[in-house]
Coordinates of C-alpha atoms in Angstrom, one line a residue:
M1 CA 99.3 63.0 233.6
Q2 CA 100.0 66.5 234.2
F3 CA 99.3 67.5 230.6
N4 CA 96.0 65.5 230.8
R5 CA 94.9 67.9 233.4
V6 CA 95.8 70.8 231.7
L7 CA 94.1 69.9 228.5
T8 CA 90.9 69.0 230.5
A9 CA 90.9 72.5 232.3
F10 CA 91.4 74.2 228.9
S11 CA 88.5 72.3 227.4
A12 CA 86.3 73.3 230.3
L13 CA 87.3 77.0 230.0
T14 CA 86.6 77.1 226.2
G15 CA 83.4 75.4 226.8
S16 CA 82.3 78.1 229.1
I17 CA 83.3 81.0 226.9
R18 CA 81.4 79.5 224.1
A19 CA 78.2 79.1 226.2
A20 CA 78.5 82.7 227.5
N21 CA 78.5 83.9 223.9
A22 CA 75.1 83.1 222.7
T23 CA 75.3 84.9 219.2
H24 CA 76.0 82.6 216.1
P25 CA 77.6 84.9 213.4
L26 CA 77.0 82.5 210.7
E27 CA 73.3 82.2 211.2
I28 CA 71.4 84.1 208.6
D29 CA 67.6 85.1 208.9
L30 CA 66.2 84.1 205.5
E31 CA 62.9 85.3 206.5
A32 CA 64.3 88.9 207.1
L33 CA 66.2 88.8 203.7
M34 CA 63.0 87.8 201.9
Q35 CA 60.9 90.6 203.3
P36 CA 60.1 93.3 200.8
N37 CA 61.6 96.7 201.2
A38 CA 59.6 100.0 201.3
A39 CA 59.9 100.6 197.6
E40 CA 58.5 97.1 196.8
R41 CA 55.7 97.4 199.4
A42 CA 54.6 100.8 197.6
M43 CA 54.4 98.9 194.2
M44 CA 52.6 95.9 195.4
G45 CA 49.0 95.4 194.7
V46 CA 46.7 95.9 191.7
W47 CA 47.0 98.5 189.2
V48 CA 44.4 99.2 186.5
A49 CA 45.0 100.6 182.9
D50 CA 43.5 104.0 182.2
D51 CA 40.7 102.0 179.9
G52 CA 39.9 99.7 182.8
A53 CA 40.5 96.7 180.4
T54 CA 43.8 95.4 181.8
R55 CA 44.9 94.8 185.5
L56 CA 48.6 94.3 186.6
S57 CA 48.8 92.4 189.9
L58 CA 52.2 92.8 191.6
L59 CA 52.4 90.1 194.2
P60 CA 54.6 90.2 197.6
N61 CA 56.7 87.3 196.3
G62 CA 58.1 89.1 193.3
R63 CA 55.7 87.6 190.7
Y64 CA 53.1 89.5 188.8
G65 CA 50.1 88.8 186.5
K66 CA 48.7 91.0 183.7
T67 CA 45.1 90.1 182.9
L68 CA 42.3 91.5 180.8
G69 CA 39.2 92.7 182.1
T70 CA 37.6 89.2 181.4
G71 CA 40.0 87.6 183.8
R72 CA 42.1 86.1 181.0
D73 CA 45.9 86.0 181.5
I74 CA 48.0 87.8 179.1
Y75 CA 51.4 87.6 180.9
R76 CA 52.7 86.1 184.1
G77 CA 56.3 86.4 185.4
R78 CA 58.4 88.1 188.0
Y79 CA 59.3 91.6 188.7
E80 CA 62.0 93.7 190.5
V81 CA 61.7 97.0 191.9
D82 CA 64.6 99.4 191.9
G83 CA 63.5 102.9 193.2
A84 CA 60.7 104.1 190.8
R85 CA 61.8 101.6 188.2
L86 CA 60.2 98.1 187.8
Y87 CA 61.9 95.3 185.7
F88 CA 59.6 92.7 184.5
E89 CA 60.5 89.4 183.1
G90 CA 57.8 87.2 181.6
D91 CA 57.5 83.5 182.0
T92 CA 58.1 83.4 178.2
G93 CA 61.2 85.3 178.3
R94 CA 59.7 88.6 177.5
T95 CA 61.0 91.6 179.3
A96 CA 59.7 95.1 179.9
I97 CA 60.7 98.0 182.1
G98 CA 58.1 100.4 183.9
E99 CA 58.4 103.4 185.8
A100 CA 56.2 104.9 188.6
R101 CA 55.7 108.5 189.1
R102 CA 52.9 110.4 191.1
G103 CA 50.7 107.4 191.4
I104 CA 51.0 106.4 187.7
L105 CA 52.8 103.1 186.6
T106 CA 53.8 103.5 182.9
L107 CA 54.6 100.3 181.2
G108 CA 55.2 100.2 177.5
D109 CA 52.2 102.2 175.9
H110 CA 50.0 101.4 179.1
R111 CA 49.4 103.6 182.0
F112 CA 48.2 102.2 185.2
I113 CA 46.6 103.6 188.4
R114 CA 45.5 102.2 191.7
P115 CA 41.8 101.3 191.7
G116 CA 39.9 104.3 193.0
A117 CA 42.6 106.7 192.2
R118 CA 42.1 109.6 189.8
S119 CA 44.2 109.5 186.8
A120 CA 46.4 112.8 186.5
A121 CA 46.0 113.5 183.1

């Protein structure tokens, strides 16, 4: 009988310690992990080619769309930002690397700028 009392007291003690410690170290806030970082936020949005015929839309969910001026889709896929470099992988498997410097996004032989921004020739 004495042993049963010790176990009951020990159980009550551990229960109160656990209740006092409200943090749960194994809980992960997935919303915080999915938030874009500063470099990704800087790249997001619409970019227009110098000739105005091609638009590149970088979405917050890591997806992109490249369209002609007529609105016809050319490519769709996902992108990742690593500093000034962007890595593109189309839904068809095609890959490309872009680089952003001084407000100009270079992707292959295309140069993109933000709408309303002046092109630095």
